[in-house]
Short mmCIF file of C-alpha atoms in Angstrom, two decimals:
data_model
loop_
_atom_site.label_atom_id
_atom_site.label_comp_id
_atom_site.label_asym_id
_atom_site.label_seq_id
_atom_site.Cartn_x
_atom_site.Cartn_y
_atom_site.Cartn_z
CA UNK A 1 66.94 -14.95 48.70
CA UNK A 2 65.55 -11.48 49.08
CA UNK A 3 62.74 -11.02 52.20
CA UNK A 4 59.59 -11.20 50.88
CA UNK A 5 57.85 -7.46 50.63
CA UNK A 6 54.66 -7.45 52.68
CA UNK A 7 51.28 -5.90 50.43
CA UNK A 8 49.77 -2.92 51.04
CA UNK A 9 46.15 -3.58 51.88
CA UNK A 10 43.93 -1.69 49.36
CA UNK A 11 40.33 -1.31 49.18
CA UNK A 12 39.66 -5.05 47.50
CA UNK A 13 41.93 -6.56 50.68
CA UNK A 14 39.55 -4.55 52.80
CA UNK A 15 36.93 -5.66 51.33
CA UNK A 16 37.92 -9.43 51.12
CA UNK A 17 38.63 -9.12 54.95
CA UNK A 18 35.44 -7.31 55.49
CA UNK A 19 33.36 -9.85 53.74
CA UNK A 20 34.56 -12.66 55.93
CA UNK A 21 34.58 -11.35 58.81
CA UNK A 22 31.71 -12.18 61.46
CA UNK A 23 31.99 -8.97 63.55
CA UNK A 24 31.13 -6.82 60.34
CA UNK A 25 27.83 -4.93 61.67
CA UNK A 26 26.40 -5.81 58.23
CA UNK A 27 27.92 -9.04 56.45
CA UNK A 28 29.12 -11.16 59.70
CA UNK A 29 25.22 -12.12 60.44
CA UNK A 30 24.82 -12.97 56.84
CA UNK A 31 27.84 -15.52 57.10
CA UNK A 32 26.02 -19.13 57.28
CA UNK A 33 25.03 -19.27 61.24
CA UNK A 34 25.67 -23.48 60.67
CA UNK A 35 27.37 -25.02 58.24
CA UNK A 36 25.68 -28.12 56.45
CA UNK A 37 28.99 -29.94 57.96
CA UNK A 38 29.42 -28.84 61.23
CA UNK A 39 27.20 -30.39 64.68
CA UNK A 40 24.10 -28.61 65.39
CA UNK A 41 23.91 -25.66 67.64
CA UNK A 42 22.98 -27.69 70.90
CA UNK A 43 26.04 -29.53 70.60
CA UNK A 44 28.73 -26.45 69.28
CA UNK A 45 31.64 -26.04 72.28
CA UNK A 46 32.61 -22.97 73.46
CA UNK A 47 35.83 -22.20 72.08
CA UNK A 48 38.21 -21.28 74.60
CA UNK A 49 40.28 -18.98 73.48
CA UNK A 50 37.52 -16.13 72.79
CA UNK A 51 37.20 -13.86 75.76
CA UNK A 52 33.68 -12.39 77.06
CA UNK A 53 33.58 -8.58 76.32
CA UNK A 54 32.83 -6.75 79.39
CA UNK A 55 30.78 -3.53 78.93
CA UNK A 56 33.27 -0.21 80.50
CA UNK A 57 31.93 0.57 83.89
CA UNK A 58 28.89 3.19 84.21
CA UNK A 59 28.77 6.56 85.63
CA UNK A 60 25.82 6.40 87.87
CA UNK A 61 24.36 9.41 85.87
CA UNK A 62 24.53 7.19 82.88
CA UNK A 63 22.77 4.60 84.35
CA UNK A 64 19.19 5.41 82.25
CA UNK A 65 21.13 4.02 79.67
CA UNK A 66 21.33 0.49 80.10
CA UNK A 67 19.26 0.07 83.16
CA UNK A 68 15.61 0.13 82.35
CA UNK A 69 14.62 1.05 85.97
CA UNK A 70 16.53 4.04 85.78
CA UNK A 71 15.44 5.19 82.36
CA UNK A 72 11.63 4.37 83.60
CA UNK A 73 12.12 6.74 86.86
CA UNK A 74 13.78 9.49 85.00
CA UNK A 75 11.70 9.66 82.61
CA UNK A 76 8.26 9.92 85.12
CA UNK A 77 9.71 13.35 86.85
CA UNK A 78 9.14 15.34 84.02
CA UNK A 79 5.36 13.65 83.90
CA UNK A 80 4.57 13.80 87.78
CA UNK A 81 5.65 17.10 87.98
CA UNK A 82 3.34 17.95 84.99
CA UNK A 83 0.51 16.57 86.15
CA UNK A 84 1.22 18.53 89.83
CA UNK A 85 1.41 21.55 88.24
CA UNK A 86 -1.89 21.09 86.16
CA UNK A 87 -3.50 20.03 89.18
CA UNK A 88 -1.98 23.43 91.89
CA UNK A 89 -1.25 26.15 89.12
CA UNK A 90 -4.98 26.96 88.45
CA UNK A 91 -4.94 27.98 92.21
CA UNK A 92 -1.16 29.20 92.97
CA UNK A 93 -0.23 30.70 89.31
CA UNK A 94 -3.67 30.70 86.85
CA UNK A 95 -3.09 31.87 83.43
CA UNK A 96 0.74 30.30 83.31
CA UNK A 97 1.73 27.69 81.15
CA UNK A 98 2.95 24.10 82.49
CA UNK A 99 6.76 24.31 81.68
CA UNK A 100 7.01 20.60 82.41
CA UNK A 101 4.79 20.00 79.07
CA UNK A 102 8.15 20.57 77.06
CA UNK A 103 9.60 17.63 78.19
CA UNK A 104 6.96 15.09 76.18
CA UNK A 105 4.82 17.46 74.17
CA UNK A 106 6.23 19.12 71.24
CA UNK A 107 6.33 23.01 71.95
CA UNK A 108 6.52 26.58 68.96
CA UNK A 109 2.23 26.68 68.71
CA UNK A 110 2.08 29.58 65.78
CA UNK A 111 -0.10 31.94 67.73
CA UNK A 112 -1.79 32.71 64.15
CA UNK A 113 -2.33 28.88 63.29
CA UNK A 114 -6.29 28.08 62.96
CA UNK A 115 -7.15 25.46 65.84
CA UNK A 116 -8.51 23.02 62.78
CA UNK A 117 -4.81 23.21 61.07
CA UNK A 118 -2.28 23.85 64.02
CA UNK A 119 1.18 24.35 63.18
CA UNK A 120 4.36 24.59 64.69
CA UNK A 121 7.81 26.16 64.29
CA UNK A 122 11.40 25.54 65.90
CA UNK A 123 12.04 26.88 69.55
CA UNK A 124 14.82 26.45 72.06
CA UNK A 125 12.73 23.78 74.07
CA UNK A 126 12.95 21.99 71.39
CA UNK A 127 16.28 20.34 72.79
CA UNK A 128 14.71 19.10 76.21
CA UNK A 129 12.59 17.22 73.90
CA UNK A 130 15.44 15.79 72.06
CA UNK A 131 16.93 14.99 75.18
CA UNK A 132 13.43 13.37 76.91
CA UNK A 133 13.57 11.21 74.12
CA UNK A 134 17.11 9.89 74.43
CA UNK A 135 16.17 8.74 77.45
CA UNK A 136 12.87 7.39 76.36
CA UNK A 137 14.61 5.06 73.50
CA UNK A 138 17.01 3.43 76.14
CA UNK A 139 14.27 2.60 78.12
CA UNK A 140 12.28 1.44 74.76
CA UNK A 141 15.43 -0.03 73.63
CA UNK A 142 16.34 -2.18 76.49
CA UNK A 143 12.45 -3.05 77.23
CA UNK A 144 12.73 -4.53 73.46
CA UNK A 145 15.89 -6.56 73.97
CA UNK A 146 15.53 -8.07 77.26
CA UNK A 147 11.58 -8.87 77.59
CA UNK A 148 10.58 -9.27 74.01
CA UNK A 149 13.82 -10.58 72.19
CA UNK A 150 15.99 -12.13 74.34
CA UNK A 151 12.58 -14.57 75.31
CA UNK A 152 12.35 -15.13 71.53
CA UNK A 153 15.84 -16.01 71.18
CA UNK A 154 16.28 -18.69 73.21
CA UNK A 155 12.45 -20.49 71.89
CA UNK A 156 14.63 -20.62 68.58
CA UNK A 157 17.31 -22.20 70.16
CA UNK A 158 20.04 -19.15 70.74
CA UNK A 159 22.47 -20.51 73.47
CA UNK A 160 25.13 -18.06 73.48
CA UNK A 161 24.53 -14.47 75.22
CA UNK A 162 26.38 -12.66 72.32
CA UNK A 163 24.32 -14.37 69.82
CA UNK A 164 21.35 -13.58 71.85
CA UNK A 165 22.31 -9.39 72.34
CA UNK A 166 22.85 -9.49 68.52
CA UNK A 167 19.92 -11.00 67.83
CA UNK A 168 18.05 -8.49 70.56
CA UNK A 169 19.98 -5.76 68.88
CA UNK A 170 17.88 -6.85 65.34
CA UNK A 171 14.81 -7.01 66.80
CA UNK A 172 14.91 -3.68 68.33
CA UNK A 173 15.73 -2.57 65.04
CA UNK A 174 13.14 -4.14 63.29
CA UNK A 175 10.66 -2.78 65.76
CA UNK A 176 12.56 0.84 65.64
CA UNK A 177 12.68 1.30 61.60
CA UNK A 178 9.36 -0.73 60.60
CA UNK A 179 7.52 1.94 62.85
CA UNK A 180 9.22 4.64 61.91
CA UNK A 181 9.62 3.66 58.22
CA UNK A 182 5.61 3.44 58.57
CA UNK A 183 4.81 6.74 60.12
CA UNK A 184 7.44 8.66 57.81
CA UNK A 185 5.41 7.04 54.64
CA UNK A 186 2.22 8.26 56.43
CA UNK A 187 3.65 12.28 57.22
CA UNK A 188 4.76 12.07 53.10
CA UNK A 189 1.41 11.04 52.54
CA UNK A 190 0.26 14.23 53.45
CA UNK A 191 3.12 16.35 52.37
CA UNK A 192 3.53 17.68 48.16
CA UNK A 193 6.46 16.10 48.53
CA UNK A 194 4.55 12.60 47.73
CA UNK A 195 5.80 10.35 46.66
CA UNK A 196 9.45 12.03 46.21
CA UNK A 197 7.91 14.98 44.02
CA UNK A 198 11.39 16.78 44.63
CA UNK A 199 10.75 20.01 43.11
CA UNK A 200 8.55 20.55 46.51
CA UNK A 201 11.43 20.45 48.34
CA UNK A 202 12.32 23.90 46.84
CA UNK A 203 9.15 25.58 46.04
CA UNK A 204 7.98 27.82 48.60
CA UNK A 205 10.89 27.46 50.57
CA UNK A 206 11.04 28.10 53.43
CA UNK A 207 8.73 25.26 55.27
CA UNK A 208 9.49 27.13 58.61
CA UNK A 209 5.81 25.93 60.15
CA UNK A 210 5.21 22.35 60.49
CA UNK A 211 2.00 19.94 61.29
CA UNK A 212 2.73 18.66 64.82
CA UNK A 213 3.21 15.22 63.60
CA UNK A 214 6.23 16.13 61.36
CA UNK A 215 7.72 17.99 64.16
CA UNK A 216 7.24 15.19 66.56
CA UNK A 217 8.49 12.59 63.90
CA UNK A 218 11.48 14.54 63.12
CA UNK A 219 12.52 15.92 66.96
CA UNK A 220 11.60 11.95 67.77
CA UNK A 221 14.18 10.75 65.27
CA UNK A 222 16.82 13.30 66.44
CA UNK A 223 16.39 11.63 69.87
CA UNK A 224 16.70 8.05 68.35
CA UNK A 225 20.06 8.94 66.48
CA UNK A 226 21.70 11.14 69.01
CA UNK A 227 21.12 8.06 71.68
CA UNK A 228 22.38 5.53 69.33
CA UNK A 229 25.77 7.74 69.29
CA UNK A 230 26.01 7.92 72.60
CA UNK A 231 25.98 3.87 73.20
CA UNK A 232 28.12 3.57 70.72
CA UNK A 233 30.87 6.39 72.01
CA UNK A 234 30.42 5.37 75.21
CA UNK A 235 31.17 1.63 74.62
CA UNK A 236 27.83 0.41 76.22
CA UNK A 237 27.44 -2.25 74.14
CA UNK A 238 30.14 -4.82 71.98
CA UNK A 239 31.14 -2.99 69.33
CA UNK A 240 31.45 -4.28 65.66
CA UNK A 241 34.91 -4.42 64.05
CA UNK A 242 33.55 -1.25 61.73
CA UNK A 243 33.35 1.13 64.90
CA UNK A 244 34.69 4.09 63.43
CA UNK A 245 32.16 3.35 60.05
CA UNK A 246 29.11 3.53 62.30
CA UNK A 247 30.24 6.16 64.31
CA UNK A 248 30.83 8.42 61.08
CA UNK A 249 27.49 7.35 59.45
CA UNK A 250 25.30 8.18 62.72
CA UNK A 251 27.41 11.46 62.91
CA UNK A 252 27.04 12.79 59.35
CA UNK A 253 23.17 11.56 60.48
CA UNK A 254 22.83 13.70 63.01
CA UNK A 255 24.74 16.59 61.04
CA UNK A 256 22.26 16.10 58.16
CA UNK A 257 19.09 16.14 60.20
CA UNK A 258 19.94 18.94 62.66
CA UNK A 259 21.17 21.60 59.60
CA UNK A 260 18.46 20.41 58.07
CA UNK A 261 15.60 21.12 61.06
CA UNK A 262 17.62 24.24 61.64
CA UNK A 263 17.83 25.80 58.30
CA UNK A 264 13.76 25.05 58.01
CA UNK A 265 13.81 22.15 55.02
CA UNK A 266 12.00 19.57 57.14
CA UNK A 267 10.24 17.96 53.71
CA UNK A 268 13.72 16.92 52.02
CA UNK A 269 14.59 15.09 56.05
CA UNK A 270 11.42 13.39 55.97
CA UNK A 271 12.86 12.05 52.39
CA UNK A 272 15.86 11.32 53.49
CA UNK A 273 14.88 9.29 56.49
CA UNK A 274 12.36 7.26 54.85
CA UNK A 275 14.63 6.29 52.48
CA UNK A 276 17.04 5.06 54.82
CA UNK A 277 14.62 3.49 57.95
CA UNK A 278 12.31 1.41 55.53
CA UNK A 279 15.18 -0.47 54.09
CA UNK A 280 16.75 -0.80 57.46
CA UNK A 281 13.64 -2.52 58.79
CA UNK A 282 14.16 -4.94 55.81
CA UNK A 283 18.00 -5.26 56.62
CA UNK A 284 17.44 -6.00 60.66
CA UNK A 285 14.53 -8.74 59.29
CA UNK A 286 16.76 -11.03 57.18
CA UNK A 287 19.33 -10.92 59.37
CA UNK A 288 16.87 -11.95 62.02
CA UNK A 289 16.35 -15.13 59.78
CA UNK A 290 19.75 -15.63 59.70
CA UNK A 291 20.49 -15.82 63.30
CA UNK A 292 17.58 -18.64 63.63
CA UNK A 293 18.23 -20.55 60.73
CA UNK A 294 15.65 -20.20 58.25
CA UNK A 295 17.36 -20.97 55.86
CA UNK A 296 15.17 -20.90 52.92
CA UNK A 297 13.26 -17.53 54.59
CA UNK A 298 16.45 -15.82 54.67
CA UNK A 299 17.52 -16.24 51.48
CA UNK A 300 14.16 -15.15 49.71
CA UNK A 301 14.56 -11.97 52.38
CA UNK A 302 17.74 -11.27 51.99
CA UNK A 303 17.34 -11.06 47.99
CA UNK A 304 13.69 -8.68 48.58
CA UNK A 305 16.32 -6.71 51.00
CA UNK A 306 18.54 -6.06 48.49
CA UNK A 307 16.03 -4.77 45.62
CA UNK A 308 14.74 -2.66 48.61
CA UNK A 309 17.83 -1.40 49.41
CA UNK A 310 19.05 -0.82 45.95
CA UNK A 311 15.87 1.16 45.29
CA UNK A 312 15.32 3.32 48.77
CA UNK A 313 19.32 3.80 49.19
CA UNK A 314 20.38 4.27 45.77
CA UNK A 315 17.80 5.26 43.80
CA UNK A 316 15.85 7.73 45.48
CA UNK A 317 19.12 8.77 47.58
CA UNK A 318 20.58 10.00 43.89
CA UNK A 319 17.70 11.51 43.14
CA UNK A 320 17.70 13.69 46.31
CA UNK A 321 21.22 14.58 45.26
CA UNK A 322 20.04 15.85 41.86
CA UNK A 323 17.21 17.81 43.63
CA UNK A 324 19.93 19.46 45.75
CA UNK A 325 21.76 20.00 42.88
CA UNK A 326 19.79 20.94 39.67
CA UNK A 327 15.80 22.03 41.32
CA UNK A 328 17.44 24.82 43.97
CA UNK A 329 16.41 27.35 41.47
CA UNK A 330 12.82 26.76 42.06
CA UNK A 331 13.55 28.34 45.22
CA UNK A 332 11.98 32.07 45.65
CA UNK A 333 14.64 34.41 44.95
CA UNK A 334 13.93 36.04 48.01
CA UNK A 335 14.57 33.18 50.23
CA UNK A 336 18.76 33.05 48.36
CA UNK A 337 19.87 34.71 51.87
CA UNK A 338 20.42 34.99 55.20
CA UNK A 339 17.49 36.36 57.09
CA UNK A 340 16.62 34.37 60.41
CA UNK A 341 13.55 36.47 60.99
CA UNK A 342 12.46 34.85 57.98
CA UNK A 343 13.47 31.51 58.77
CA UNK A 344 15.46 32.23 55.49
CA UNK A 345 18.68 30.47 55.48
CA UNK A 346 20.16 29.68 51.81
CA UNK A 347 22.74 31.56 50.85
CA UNK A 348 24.39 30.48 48.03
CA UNK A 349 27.19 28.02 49.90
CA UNK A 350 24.25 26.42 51.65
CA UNK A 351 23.96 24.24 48.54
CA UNK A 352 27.42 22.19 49.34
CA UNK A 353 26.11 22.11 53.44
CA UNK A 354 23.10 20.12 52.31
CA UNK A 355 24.37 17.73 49.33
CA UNK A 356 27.73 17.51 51.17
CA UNK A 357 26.04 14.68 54.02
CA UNK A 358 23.83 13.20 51.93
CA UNK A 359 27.03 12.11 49.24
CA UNK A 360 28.56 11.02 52.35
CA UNK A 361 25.98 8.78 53.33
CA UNK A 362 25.52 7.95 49.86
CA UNK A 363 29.20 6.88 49.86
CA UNK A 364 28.89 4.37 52.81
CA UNK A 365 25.86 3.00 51.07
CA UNK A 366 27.43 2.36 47.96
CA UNK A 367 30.37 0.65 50.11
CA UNK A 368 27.67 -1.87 51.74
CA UNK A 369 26.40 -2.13 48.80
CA UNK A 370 29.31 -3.83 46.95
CA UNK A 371 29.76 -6.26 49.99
CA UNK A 372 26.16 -7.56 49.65
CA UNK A 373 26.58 -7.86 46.44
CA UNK A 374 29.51 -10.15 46.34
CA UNK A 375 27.86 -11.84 49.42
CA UNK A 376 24.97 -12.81 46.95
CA UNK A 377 27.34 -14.03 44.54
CA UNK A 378 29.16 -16.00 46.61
CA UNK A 379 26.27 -17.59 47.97
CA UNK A 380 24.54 -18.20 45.04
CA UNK A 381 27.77 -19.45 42.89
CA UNK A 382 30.68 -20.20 45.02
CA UNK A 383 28.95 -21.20 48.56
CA UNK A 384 31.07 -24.66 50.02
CA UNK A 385 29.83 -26.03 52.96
CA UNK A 386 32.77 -26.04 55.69
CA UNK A 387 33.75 -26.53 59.55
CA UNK A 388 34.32 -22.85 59.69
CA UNK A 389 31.70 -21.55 61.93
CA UNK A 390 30.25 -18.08 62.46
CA UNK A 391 28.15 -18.37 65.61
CA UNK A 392 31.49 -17.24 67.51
CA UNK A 393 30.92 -14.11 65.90
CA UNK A 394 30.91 -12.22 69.55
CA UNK A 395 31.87 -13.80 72.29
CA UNK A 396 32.04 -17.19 73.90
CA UNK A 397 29.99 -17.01 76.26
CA UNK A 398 27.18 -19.86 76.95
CA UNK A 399 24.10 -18.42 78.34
CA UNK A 400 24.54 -18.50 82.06
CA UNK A 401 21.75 -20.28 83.03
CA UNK A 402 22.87 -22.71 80.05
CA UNK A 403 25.94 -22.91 82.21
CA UNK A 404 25.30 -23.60 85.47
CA UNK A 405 22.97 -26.87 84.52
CA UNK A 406 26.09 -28.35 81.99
#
C-alpha cells in the first residue's frame, strides 16, 4: 500500500482553517460564544490544557505603554513645562515662542494665513506631535479597557480574563473608530472633496496648507496607527493567530498615510481613513454583541456591518483606486514634478507610490471579505448547534477574583 501523500494547503484550506478558528482577529468572535447545547457560561470549566499567555517583560522606558500611571506622568511634562514657560518667559525671554506648545498643539501657522481662516502646513515638529500622541492613546487606550470595559464585561457576565481583554480590546475600538469615523465625516464636510467628489483630490493639487482640524485629525491618526504597531511588534498584548496579517495591514497604513501627509494630498487620506474607521466602528460593535450574547442584536448587526463594510471598503475603496488611476490628469501640469519648494511632489512614478497601498489594503479587505461572507452563509444555511465551544478562544484563565472565591 503506497503512504498516503500529504495536501498542500492552498488558499480554500486556509481559508477553511481560518474560518474556524477562534483566534482569527476577525471571524473567531463571530464563532457562536455558546452553543444552544452546551451549559451556560457560569457553569463552563476551564479546560486544562490551555496555558495563560504571559505578556514579554517591559523595558521600564516602555512602561507608558501598558501602565496608565506612566503614560499619565509622561504625558503632563510636556504640559507643566508649558504652562512654566508661559508663566516666566514674558519676564526671562519676552517675544520667544513656548517650544513646549509642539508637544499638544499642532505647529506650521502660514505667516500669510488671515486670523479668520488660519492654515497650516507640514514642519519637522510635526513628529513630537506624532510621538505625544502615541503616548496619549496608551494612556486613552488602557483608561478604556480597564475602567470602562472591563467593568462592563463582567455586568454581562464575562468570567474569563481573555474573554474580558478581547472584549476591552472591542470597546476601545468602538470608542476609537466611532469618534474618529465622526470627526473625519465632519473635516469632509467641509472639504470639495464631499462626499467622495474625487476629481478634488487632483484639482489644484497641491493641498500643501491645511485647516488646523485636518492637520490635527490626520497627525492624531498617525499617532493612533503608529502606537497600535508598536503593541503589536512588541508583543504587549495576546496576539491573534493572523499576526503577520495585522502587522502588514497597520504597516502599509502607516506607509499610505505618511507618503501621503508628506507628498501634500491630505484630502484623498481623509478619504481613505473614513472609509476604513466608520466601518471598523461597525465591525468592533457586532462583535461586542457577540461576546455578550445578544444573540438576536448580533445577528441584525452583523448583517448592517456587512452592507457597511461592503460599501465603505469596497465600494468607495475602488473608487479611490480609479481616481488614482484615471482623474491624475486633472492635476496642473505644473505640479507633474519634483519641486519641494512648491510642496510639488508628483512625478510621473508617484502614481504607482499612491495606488500601490491602497490595492494592498484593498487586497486584505477583499480577503476578510470572503470569510464573512461564508460566515453569513454558514450561519444562515448550515449553522448546527454543537458542544464545540469558542469562549476558549484565548486563554483559560478564570478571572482571578472569580478564582480565589471557587
Amino acid at each position: 500500500m503506497s503512504p498516503r501523500r500529504r495536501a498542500r494547503a492552498g488558499p480554500l484550506s486556509l481559508s477553511n482553517t481560518i474560518e474556524d478558528d477562534p483566534n482569527h482577529h476577525l471571524t473567531g468572535p463571530f464563532l457562536p460564544q455558546t452553543p444552544l447545547s452546551a451549559t451556560p457560561r457560569s457553569e463552563s470549566p476551564v479546560s486544562p490544557t490551555t496555558r495563560a499567555w504571559a505578556a514579554r517583560p517591559v523595558s521600564p522606558c516602555l512602561r507608558w505603554a501598558i501602565q496608565p500611571l506612566s503614560a499619565a506622568k509622561l504625558l503632563l511634562v510636556p504640559i507643566v513645562l508649558y504652562l512654566n514657560w508661559e508663566l516666566t518667559a514674558p519676564y526671562l525671554a519676552p517675544g520667544w515662542n513656548n517650544p513646549f506648545a509642539a508637544f499638544f498643539l499642532i505647529s506650521g501657522l502660514v505667516p500669510t494665513s488671515s486670523p479668520d481662516d488660519p492654515r497650516y502646513q507640514k514642519t519637522y515638529l510635526d513628529l513630537i506631535f506624532i510621538a505625544y500622541n502615541v503616548v496619549f492613546f496608551s494612556l486613552v487606550r488602557q483608561l478604556v479597557v480597564v475602567k470602562l470595559c472591563t467593568p462592563i464585561a463582567k455586568f454581562f457576565g464575562l468570567r474569563k480574563r481573555g474573554k474580558i481583554d478581547r472584549f476591552g480590546e472591542q470597546g476601545y475600538a468602538l470608542v476609537y473608530f466611532g469618534f474618529f469615523g465622526a470627526w473625519g465625516y465632519r473635516i469632509m464636510s467641509q472639504l470639495p472633496t464631499y462626499w467622495y467628489h474625487t476629481k478634488y483630490f487632483w484639482i489644484d493639487y497641491p493641498h500643501w496648507d491645511m485647516n488646523p482640524e485636518l492637520k490635527r485629525y490626520y497627525l492624531m491618526q498617525m499617532g493612533y496607527w503608529l502606537q497600535q504597531l508598536i503593541v503589536l511588534v512588541l508583543g504587549l498584548e495576546k496576539p491573534r493567530k493572523d499576526y503577520a496579517e495585522l502587522v502588514a495591514h497597520h504597516i502599509v497604513t502607516l506607509w499610505l498615510v505618511g507618503w501621503s501627509y508628506f507628498m501634500n494630498m491630505t484630502l484623498i487620506g481623509n478619504a481613505v481613513y473614513m472609509s476604513m474607521d466608520i466601518p471598523d466602528a461597525f465591525l468592533a460593535f457586532s462583535k461586542i454583541l457577540n461576546y455578550i450574547q445578544w444573540n438576536r442584536a448580533k445577528i441584525f448587526a452583523f448583517v448592517v456591518f456587512l452592507v457597511v463594510w461592503s460599501y465603505f471598503r469596497h465600494w468607495l475603496n475602488f473608487r479611490i483606486l480609479w481616481s488614482v488611476w484615471y482623474e491624475i490628469p486633472l492635476m496642473p501640469e505644473s505640479s507633474k514634478m519634483w519641486d519641494a519648494p512648491r510642496g510639488v511632489y508628483f512625478v510621473w512614478w508617484m502614481t504607482y507610490q499612491v495606488f500601490t497601498p491602497i490595492l494592498l489594503l484593498q487586497f486584505l479587505n477583499l480577503f476578510w471579505y470572503v470569510l464573512m461572507l461564508r460566515i453569513l452563509y454558514r450561519a444562515v444555511f448550515t449553522y448546527q448547534a454543537s458542544d464545540i465551544r469558542s469562549d476558549d478562544e484565548d486563554d483559560g484563565e478564570d478571572d482571578p477574583k472569580k478564582k480565589e472565591k471557587d
